[in-house]
Coordinates of C-alpha atoms in Angstrom, one line a residue:
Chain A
X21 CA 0.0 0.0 0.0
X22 CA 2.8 2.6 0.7
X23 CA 4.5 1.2 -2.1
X24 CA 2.3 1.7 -4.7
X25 CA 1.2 5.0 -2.8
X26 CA 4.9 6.1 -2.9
X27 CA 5.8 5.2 -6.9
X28 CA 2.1 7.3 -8.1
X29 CA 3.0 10.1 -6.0
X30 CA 6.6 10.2 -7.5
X31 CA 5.4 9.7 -11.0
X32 CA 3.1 12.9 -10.1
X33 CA 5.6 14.9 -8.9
X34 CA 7.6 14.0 -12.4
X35 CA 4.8 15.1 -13.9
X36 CA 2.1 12.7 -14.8
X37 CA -0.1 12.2 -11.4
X38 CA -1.8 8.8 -12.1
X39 CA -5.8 8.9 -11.4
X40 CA -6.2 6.4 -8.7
X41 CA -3.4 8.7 -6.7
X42 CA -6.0 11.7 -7.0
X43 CA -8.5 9.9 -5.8
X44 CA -6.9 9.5 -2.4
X45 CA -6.0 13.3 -1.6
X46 CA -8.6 15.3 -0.1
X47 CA -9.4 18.3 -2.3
X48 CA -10.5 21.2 0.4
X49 CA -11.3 23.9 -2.5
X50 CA -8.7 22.7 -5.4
X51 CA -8.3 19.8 -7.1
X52 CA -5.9 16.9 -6.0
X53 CA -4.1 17.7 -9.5
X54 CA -3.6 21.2 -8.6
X55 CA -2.3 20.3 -4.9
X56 CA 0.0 17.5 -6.7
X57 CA 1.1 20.6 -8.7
X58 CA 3.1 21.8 -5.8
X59 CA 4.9 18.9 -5.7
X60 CA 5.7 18.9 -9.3
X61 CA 6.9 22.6 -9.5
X62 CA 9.1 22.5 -6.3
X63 CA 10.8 19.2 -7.9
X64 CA 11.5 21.4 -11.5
X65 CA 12.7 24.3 -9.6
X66 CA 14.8 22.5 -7.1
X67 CA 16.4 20.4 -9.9
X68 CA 17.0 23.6 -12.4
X69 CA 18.5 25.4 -9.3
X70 CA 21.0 22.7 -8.9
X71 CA 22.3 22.5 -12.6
X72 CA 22.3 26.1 -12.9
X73 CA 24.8 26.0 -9.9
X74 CA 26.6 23.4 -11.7
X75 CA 26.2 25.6 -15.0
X76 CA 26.3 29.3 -14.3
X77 CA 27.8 30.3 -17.1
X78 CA 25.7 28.0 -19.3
X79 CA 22.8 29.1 -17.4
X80 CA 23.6 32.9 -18.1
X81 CA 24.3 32.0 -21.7
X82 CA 21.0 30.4 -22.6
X83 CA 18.9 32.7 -20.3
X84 CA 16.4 31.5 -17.9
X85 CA 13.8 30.8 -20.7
X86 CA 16.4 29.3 -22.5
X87 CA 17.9 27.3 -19.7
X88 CA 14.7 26.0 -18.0
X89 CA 13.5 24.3 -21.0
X90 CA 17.1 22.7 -21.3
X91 CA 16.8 21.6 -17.7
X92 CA 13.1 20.5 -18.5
X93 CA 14.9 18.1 -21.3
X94 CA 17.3 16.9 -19.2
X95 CA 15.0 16.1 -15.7
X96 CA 13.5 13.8 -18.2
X97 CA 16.0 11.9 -19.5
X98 CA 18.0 11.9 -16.7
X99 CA 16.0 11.7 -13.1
X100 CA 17.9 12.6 -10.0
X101 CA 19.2 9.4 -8.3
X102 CA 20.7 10.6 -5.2
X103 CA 19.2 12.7 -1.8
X104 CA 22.8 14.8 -2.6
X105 CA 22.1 16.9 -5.4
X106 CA 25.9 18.0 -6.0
X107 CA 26.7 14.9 -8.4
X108 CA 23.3 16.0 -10.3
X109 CA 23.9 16.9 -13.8
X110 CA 26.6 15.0 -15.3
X111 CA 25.3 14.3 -18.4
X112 CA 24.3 17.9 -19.3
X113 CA 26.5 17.8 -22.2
X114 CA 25.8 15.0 -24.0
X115 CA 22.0 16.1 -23.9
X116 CA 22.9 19.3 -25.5
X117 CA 25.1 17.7 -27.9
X118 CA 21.8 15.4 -28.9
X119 CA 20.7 18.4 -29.8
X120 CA 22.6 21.3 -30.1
X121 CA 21.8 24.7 -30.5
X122 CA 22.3 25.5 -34.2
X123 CA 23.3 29.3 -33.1
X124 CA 25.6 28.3 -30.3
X125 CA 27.0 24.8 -31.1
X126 CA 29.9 25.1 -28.8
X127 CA 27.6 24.9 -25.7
X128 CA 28.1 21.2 -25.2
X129 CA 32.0 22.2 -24.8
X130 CA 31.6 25.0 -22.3
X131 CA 29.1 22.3 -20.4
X132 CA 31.9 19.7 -20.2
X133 CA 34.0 22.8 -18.8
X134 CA 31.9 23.8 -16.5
X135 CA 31.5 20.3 -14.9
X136 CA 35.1 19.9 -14.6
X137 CA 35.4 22.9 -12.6
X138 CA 32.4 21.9 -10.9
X139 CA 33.6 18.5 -9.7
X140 CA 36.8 19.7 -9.0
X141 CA 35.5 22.6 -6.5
X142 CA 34.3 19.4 -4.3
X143 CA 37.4 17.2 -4.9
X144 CA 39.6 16.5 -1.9
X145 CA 43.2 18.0 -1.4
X146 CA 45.8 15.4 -1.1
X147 CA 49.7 16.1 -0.5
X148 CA 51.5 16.9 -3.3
X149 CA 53.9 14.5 -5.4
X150 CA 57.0 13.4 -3.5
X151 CA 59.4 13.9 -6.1
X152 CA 62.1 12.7 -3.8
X153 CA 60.5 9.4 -3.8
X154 CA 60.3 9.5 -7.1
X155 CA 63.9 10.3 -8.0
X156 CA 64.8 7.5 -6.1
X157 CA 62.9 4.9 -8.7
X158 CA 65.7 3.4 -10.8
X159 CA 66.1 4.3 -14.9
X160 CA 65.4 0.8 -15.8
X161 CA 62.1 1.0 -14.0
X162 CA 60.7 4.4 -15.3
X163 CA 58.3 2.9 -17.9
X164 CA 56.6 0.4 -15.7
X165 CA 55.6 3.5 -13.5
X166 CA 51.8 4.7 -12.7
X167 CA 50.9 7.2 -11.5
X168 CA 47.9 8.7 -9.4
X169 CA 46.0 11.7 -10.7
X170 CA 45.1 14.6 -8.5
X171 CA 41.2 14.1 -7.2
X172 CA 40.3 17.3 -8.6
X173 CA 42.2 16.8 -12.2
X174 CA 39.5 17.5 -15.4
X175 CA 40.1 17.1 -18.8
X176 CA 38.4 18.4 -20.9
X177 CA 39.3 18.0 -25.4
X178 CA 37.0 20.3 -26.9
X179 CA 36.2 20.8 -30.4
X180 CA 35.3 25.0 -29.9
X181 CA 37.9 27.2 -27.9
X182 CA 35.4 27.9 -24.9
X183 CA 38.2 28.8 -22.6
X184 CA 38.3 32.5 -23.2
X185 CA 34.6 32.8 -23.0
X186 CA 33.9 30.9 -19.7
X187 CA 36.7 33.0 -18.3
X188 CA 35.4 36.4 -19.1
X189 CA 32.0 35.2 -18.3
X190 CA 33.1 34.5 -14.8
X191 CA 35.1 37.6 -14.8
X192 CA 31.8 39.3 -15.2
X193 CA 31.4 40.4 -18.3
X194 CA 28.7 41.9 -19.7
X195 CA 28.3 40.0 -23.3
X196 CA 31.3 37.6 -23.6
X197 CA 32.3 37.1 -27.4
X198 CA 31.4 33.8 -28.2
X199 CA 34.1 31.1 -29.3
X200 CA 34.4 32.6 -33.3
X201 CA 35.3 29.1 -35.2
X202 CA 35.9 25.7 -34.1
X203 CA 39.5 24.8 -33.0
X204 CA 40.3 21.9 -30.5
X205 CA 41.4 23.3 -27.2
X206 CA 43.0 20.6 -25.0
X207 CA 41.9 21.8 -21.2
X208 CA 43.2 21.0 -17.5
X209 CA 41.2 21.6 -14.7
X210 CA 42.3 21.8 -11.3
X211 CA 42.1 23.2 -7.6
X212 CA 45.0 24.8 -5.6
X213 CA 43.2 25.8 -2.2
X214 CA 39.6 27.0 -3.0
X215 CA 40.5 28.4 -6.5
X216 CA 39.9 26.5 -9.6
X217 CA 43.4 26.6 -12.1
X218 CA 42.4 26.1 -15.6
X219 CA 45.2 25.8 -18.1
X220 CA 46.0 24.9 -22.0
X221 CA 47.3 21.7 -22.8
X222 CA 49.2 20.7 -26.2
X223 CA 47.5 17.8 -28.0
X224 CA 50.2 15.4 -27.0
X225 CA 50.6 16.4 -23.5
X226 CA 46.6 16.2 -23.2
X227 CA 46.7 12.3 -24.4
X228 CA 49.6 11.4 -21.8
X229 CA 47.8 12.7 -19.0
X230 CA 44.8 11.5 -20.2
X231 CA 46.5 7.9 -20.6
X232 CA 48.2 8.3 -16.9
X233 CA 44.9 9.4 -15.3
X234 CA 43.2 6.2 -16.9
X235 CA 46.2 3.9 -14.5
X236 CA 48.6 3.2 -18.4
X237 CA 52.1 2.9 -17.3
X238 CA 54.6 5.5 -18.4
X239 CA 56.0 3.3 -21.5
X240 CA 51.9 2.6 -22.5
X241 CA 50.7 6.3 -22.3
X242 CA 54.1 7.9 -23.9
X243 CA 53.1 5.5 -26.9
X244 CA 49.5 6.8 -26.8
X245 CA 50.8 10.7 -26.5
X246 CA 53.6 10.1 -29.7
X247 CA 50.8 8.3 -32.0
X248 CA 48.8 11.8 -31.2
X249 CA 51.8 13.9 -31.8
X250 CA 54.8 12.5 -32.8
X251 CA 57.2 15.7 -31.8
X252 CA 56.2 16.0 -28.2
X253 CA 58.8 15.3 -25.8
X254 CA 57.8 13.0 -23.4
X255 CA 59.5 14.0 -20.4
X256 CA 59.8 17.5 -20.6
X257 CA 56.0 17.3 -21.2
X258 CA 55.8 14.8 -17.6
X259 CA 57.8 17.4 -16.0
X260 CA 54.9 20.0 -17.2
X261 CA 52.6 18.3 -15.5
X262 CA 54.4 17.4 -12.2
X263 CA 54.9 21.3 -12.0
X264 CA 51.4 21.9 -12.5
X265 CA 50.6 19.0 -9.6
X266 CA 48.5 16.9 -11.8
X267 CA 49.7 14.1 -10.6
X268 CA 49.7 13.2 -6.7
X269 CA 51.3 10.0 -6.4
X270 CA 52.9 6.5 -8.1
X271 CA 53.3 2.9 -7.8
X272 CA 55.5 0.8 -9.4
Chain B
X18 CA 35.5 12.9 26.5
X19 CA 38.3 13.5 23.0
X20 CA 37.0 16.2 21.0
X21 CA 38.7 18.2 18.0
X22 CA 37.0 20.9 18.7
X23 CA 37.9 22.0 22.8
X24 CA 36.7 25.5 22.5
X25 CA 33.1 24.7 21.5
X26 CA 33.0 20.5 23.2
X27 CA 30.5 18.4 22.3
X28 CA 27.5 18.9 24.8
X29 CA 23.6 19.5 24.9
X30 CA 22.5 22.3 22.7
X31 CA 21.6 25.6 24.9
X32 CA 18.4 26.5 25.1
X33 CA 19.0 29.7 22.8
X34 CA 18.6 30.5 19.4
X35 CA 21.2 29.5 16.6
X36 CA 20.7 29.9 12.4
X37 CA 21.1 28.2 9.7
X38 CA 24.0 28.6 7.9
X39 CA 24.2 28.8 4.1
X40 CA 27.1 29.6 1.3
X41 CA 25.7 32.9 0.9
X42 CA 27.0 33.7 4.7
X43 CA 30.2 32.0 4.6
X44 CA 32.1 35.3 4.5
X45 CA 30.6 37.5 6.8
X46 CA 30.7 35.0 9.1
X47 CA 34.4 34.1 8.9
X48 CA 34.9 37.6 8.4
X49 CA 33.1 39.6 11.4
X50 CA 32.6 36.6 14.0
X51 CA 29.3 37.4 15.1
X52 CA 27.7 35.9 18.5
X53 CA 26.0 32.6 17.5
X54 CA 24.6 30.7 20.1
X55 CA 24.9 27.6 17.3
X56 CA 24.7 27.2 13.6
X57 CA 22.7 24.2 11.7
X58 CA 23.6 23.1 8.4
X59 CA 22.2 21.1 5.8
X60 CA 24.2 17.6 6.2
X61 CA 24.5 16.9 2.2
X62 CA 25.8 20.5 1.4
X63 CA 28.8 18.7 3.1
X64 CA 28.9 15.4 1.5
X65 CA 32.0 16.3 -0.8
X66 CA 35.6 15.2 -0.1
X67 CA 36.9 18.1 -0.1
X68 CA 36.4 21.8 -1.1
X69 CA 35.6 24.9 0.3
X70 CA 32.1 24.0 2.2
X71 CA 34.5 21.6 4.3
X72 CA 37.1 24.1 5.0
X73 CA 34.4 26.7 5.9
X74 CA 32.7 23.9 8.4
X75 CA 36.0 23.8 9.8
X76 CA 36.2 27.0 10.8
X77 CA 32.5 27.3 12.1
X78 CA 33.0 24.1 14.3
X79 CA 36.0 25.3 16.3
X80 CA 34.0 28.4 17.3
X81 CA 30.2 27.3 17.5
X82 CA 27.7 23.8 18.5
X83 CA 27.1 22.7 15.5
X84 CA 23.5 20.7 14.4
X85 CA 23.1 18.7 11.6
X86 CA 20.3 18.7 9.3
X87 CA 19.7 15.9 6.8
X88 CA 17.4 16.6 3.5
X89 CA 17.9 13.7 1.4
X90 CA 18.4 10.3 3.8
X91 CA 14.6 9.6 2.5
X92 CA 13.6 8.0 6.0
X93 CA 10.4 7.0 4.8
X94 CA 10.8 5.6 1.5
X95 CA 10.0 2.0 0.9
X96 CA 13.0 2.0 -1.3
X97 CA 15.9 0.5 0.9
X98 CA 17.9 2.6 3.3
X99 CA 20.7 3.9 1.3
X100 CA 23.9 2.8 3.3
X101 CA 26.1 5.3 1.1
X102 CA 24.1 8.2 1.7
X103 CA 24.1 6.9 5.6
X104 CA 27.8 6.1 5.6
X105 CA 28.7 9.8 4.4
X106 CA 26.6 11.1 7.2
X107 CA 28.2 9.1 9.8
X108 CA 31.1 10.4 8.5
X109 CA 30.4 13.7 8.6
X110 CA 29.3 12.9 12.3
X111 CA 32.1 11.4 13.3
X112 CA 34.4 14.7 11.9
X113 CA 32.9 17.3 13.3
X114 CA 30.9 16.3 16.4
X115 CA 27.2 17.8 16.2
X116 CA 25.3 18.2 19.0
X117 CA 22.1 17.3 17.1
X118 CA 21.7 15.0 13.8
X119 CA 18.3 15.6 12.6
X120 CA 15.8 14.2 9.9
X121 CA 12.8 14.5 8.1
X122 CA 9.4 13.0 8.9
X123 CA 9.2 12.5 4.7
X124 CA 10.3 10.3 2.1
X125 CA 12.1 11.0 -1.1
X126 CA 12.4 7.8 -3.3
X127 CA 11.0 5.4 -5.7
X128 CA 13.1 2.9 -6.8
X129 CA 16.2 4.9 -7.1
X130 CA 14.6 8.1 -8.1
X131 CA 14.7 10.6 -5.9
X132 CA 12.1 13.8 -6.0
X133 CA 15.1 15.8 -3.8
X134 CA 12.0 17.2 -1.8
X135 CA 10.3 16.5 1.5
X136 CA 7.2 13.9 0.4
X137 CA 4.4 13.3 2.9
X138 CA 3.9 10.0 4.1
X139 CA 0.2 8.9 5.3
X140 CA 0.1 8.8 9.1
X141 CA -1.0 4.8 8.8
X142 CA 0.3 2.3 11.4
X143 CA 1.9 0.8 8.3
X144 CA 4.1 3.8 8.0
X145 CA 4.9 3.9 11.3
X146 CA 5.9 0.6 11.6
X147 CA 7.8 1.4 8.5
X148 CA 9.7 4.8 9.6
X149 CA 10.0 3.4 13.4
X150 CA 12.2 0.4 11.8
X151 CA 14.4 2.8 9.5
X152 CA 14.8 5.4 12.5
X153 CA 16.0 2.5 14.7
X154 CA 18.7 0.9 11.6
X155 CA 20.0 4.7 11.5
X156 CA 20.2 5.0 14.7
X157 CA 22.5 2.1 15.1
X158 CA 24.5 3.0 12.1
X159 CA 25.0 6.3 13.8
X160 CA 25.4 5.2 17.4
X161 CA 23.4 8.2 18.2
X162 CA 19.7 9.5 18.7
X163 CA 18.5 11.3 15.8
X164 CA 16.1 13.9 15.7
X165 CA 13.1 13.8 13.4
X166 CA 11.3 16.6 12.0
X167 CA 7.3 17.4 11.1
X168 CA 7.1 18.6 7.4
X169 CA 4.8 20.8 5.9
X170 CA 2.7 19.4 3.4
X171 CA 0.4 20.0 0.6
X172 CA -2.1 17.2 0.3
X173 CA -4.4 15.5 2.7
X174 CA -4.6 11.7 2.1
X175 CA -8.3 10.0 2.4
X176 CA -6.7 6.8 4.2
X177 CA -7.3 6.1 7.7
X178 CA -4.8 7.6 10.2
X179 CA -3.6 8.6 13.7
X180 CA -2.9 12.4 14.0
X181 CA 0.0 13.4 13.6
X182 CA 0.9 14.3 16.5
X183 CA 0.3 11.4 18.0
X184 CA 2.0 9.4 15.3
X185 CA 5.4 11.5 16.2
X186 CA 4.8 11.0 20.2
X187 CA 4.8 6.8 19.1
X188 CA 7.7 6.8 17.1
X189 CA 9.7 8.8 19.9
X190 CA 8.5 6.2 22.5
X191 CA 9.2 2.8 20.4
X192 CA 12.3 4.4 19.0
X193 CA 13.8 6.5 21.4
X194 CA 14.4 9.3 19.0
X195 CA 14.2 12.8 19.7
X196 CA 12.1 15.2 18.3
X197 CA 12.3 18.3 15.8
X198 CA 9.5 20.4 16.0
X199 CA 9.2 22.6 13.3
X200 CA 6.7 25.3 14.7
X201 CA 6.2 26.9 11.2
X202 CA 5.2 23.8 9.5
X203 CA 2.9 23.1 12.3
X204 CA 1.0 26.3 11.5
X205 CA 1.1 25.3 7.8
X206 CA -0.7 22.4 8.1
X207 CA -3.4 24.1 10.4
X208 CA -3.6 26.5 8.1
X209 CA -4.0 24.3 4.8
X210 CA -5.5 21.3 6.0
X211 CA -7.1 22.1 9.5
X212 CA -5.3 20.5 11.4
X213 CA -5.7 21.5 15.8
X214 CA -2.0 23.2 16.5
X215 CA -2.9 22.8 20.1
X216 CA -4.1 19.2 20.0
X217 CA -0.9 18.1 18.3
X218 CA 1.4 19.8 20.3
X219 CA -0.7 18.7 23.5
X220 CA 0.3 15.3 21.8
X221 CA 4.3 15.5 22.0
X222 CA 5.9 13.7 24.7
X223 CA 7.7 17.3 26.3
X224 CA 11.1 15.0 26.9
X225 CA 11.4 13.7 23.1
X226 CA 11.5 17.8 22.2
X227 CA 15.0 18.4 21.6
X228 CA 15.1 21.2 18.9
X229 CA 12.8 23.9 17.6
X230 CA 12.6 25.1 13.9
X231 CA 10.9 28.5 12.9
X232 CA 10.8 29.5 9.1
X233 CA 8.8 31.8 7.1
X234 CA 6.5 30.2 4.5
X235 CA 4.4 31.9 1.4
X236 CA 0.4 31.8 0.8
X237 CA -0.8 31.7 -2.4
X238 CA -4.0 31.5 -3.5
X239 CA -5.7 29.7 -6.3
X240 CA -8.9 30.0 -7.8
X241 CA -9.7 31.4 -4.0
X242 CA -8.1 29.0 -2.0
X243 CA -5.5 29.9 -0.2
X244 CA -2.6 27.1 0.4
X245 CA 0.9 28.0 2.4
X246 CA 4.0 27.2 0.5
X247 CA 6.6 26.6 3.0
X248 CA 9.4 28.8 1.4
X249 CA 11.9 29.5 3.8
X250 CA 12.4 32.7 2.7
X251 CA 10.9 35.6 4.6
X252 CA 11.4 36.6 8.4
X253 CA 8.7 34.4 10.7
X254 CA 5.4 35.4 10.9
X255 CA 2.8 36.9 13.5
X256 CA 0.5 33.9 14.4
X257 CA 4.1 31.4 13.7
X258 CA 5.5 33.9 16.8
X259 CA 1.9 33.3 18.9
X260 CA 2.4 29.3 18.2
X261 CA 5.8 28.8 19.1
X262 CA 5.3 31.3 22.2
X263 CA 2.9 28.6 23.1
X264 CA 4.9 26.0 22.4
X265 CA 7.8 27.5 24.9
X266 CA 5.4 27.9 27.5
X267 CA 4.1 24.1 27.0
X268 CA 7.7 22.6 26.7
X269 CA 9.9 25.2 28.6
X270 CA 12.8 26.2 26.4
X271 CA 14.9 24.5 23.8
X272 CA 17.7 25.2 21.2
X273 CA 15.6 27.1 18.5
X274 CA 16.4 27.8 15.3
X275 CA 16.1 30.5 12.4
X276 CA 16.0 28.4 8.9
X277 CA 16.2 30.6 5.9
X278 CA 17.1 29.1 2.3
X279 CA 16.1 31.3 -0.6
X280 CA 16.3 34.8 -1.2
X281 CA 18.2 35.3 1.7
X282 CA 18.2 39.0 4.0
X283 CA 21.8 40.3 5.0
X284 CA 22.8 38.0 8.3
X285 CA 21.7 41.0 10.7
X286 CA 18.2 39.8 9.7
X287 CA 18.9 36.5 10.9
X288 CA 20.4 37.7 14.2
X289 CA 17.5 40.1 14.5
X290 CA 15.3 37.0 14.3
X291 CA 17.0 35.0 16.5
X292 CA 17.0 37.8 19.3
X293 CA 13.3 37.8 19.2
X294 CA 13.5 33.9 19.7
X295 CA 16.0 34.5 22.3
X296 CA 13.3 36.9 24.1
X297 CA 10.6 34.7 24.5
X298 CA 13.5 31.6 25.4
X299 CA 14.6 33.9 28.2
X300 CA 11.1 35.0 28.9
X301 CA 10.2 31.5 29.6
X302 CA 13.1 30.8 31.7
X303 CA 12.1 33.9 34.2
X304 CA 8.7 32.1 34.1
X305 CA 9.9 29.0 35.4

C-alpha cells in the first residue's frame, strides 16, 4: 500500500499524477491535481536550481527561458538518483550535444568545462607529489611507472575554444564574445586551495595525462601521447605536468 | 570525552537561538565573528571530499555547537535505506561532532529516483511501523539519537490515520528518537488542511522535544483558495511567533532555530530574528 502510494506520487511529482493517486488526496477547494502541482513545480525548480549551480555560465548563456527548457529536457532523461544533489547533472553535455543549439554549437563544450570545474570545486586536497621518492625509482624502472591523478584533475578535449569565453563570463562580463570558429582546445582543470586553475594543454601532453589518469604505465601512455603527436617530448612534457601538480602520487 | 574541537565541546544544545548557515553567509561569518549561540547546516551541502564547504565547516565548528540537518536520507521511503548516503553522514558525524543530527518526517524515493524534496507519508500504522524500523537501523549506524522533524505538506490523504501528532509522540517512544518540531510547518498544516495546533502539540511527549525550527513560509491563493508554500524565505510570521510562544510555554525552552534558504536577508536579519526567539527563550526561563 505505501509502495504503490509512494511510486504514483513520484510519478506525479515527475509530472504525470496517475488517477487512482487523486483519488486518495482530499481536495479542500482545489483539485488533488492542482495540490499534486506543488509537488511537481518544487521538484523542476529545485532540480534547475541545482544544474544552474553546476552551469552558471551556461545558465547565463541560454537565459532562464532558454535554460529551463534545457533543464526540462534533461530532468526527463536523466532523473535525480541521489538525496545529494551536487553529483546532479553530469550528463548535461551530451544532452545538449543530442541536440545542439544551431546558433551556439559550442555549448556542449563550455558544459563539459563547466562540470570539470564543478567536480573539481568538491574534490579532496591530497599532498603533493613526493618527487624525492620519485627520484629514487631506478632508470630501468621508469616505464613500468603509474601514476595517481590529483582528485580534482579535469580534462576536458574540446572541439570549440570555450576557454576564453567561460573565463570572461566568470570575470563578469557583460556579453562575452562567443568562441568565433571551431578549433580543439585541449583543457586541464584543477584546484589549488579553493581556487579552480584552468590551463592549455598541447594535443600530446593532453593524451599522456589522459592515458596516466586512466592507470597506463609510463611506456603505454608515452606511446599513446607520440601516436597523437609524434614531436612532443615526453618527459619534458611529464615534467609540465608534475609542475602543474596533476599528478599526486605512483606505484610501481 | 576527546573532542577536535575544545573550545566549542561536544555537549547538549543551549536553550538559545542558533541559524542556519548557508554559502551565501560563509564570508561575513568568517569575516566579522558574530555571537551565534549555534549554527545548523544542511548535512548533504557537506557530502564532498573536499572543497571549500569543508574548509568553511571547519572553521564554524571550532567556534560554535554545531546541528546537523539531513534533506535527502529519504527516511520514509519504501526504497531500501541507502547505506552510502548513511555512511557519508556518519562520516560527517564522526568529523565534526554535532550536537544534534536531525531528519525529516518525509520520504524521497521510488526505486532509485529521488524527488530531492520532502514527500508526505500517510500517518497509517503501516508507515509507522515502516519509519519506526528505518529510525532505529539509522540509529545504530550512527550510534546516536536522531532527531526527526514534522514537514509541511500540501495534500491531505483519504486513508485512515492517527494524527500526527500522536503518530510522532509513538515513534519517539518505540524508537527512542528525539524530536524536531518545526513550529512553522505546524502552523502550515493548520492552516491548509485544518489540522488543531494545540491538540498536536498537547500530543508530543515534552522529553522527546530536543530542537525547535521557525521559518517563514508563502500563501498563495488559487482559484480562492489559499494554500501556504513553506518557502523558507521571509522573516517568521505573527501567528508562527503566537504558536511557538505557546509551544515554549508548553515545553519550557529548547535550542531554537532561524531556517532561511532562498532569497536570503543580510545576516543582521537572521540575528535580528533569533533575538526575538532568544526573548521569548529567556522569557520563559524567568517564568519558570
Amino acid at each position: 500500500m505505501l509502495r504503490e502510494l509512494q511510486r504514483d506520487f513520484l510519478a506525479a511529482v515527475r509530472g504525470s499524477a496517475p488517477p487512482r493517486l487523486q483519488g486518495l488526496i482530499a481536495g479542500r477547494g482545489l483539485e488533488p491535481a492542482e495540490r499534486l502541482m506543488v509537488y511537481a513545480n518544487n521538484h523542476r525548480l529545485t532540480l534547475t536550481a541545482a544544474l544552474a549551480g553546476a552551469y552558471p555560465v551556461l545558465a547565463r548563456t541560454l537565459g532562464e527561458g532558454g535554460f529551463h527548457a534545457l533543464a526540462a529536457r534533461y530532468l526527463l532523461a536523466h532523473p535525480s538518483r541521489s538525496g545529494d544533489l551536487h553529483g546532479y547533472g553530469a550528463a548535461l553535455a551530451d544532452v545538449i550535444a543530442a541536440a545542439p543549439p544551431p546558433q551556439a554549437p559550442w555549448l556542449a563544450e563550455l558544459a563539459r568545462l563547466e562540470w570539470a570545474v564543478h567536480t573539481a570545486y568538491f574534490a579532496a586536497l591530497p599532498p603533493a607529489l613526493a618527487l624525492d621518492a620519485l627520484r629514487g625509482v631506478a632508470a630501468q624502472d621508469h616505464p613500468r611507472l603509474r601514476f595517481v591523478a590529483h582528485p580534482a584533475l579535469g580534462l576536458v578535449a574540446s572541439a570549440w575554444p570555450v576557454l576564453a569565453y567561460w573565463e570572461a563570463a566568470t570575470d563578469g562580463a557583460d556579453d562575452p564574445l562567443p568562441p568565433p570558429a571551431p578549433a580543439a582546445e585541449w583543457l586541464l582543470v584543477l584546484r589549488a586551495g579553493a581556487d579552480i586553475t584552468i590551463g592549455r594543454l598541447d594535443a600530446g601532453t593532453y593524451t599522456l595525462l589522459a592515458a596516466l589518469a586512466a592507470g597506463a604505465t609510463v611506456a603505454e601512455a608515452c606511446a599513446d601521447a607520440l601516436a597523437a603527436a609524434p614531436d612532443l617530448d615526453p618527459g619534458t612534457a611529464l615534467g609540465g605536468l608534475f609542475a602543474r601538480g596533476a599528478l599526486v602520487g605512483f606505484h610501481l | 570525552m576527546n573532542t577536535r574541537f575544545p573550545s566549542a565541546p561536544v555537549r547538549p544544545l543551549p536553550a538559545v537561538a542558533g541559524i542556519g548557515l548557508r554559502a551565501e553567509h560563509y564570508d561575513v561569518v568568517l569575516r566579522e565573528q558574530p555571537a551565534l549561540g549555534w549554527v545548523e547546516v544542511h548535512s548533504e551541502n557537506y557530502f564532498g571530499s573536499g572543497g571549500r564547504p569543508l574548509a568553511v565547516l571547519e572553521a564554524i565548528r571550532a567556534r560554535h555547537p554545531l546541528s546537523l540537518h539531513g534533506v535527502g536520507l529519504s527516511l520514509g521511503s519504501t526504497d531500501p535505506l541507502d547505506r552510502g548516503h548513511l555512511r557519508q553522514l556518519k562520516a560527517l558525524c564522526d568529523r565534526f561532532e554535532p550536537a544534534l543530527v536531525s531528519e525529516h518526517l518525509s520520504w524521497g524515493s521510488v526505486g532509485g529516483v529521488h524527488a530531492n524534496d520532502l514527500l508526505p507519508l500517510p500517518c497509517t500504522t503501516e508507515a509507522l511501523n515502516h519509519v519506526c524500523a528505518r529510525v532505529a537501523t539509522v540509529q545504530d549506524a550512527l550510534g546516536r539519537t536522531l532527531l526527526v522533524e514534522n514537514i509541511s505538506r500540501y495534500v491531505d490523504f483519504r486513508i485512515p490515520s492517527l494524527p500526527e501528532g500522536e503518530f510522532l509522540a509513538t515513534l519517539a517512544r518505540r524508537t527512542g528518537c528525539g524530536l524536531l518540531l518545526d513550529v512553522n510547518n505546524l502552523y502550515v498544516n493548520a492552516r491548509n488542511h485544518g489540522v488543531d495546533p494545540h491538540a498536536f502539540l498537547a500530543a508530543l511527549p515534552p522529553a522527546a522535544i530536543a530542537e525547535i525550527h521557525l521559518a517563514g513560509h508563502t500563501e498563495k491563493t488559487l482559484r480562492g483558495t489559499s494554500l501556504l508554500i513553506d518557502t523558507h524565505d521571509r522573516p517568521v510570521c505573527p501567528a508562527v511567533w503566537t504558536l511557538y510562544a505557546e509551544a515554549i510555554a508548553r515545553f519550557g525552552p529548547r535550542p531554537t532555530l532561524i531556517e532561511w534558504d532562498s532569497a536570503l536577508p543580510p545576516l543582521d536579519v537572521l540575528l535580528a530574528e533569533a533575538a526575538r526567539a532568544d526573548a521569548v527563550l529567556e522569557g520563559r526561563r524567568h517564568a519558570a
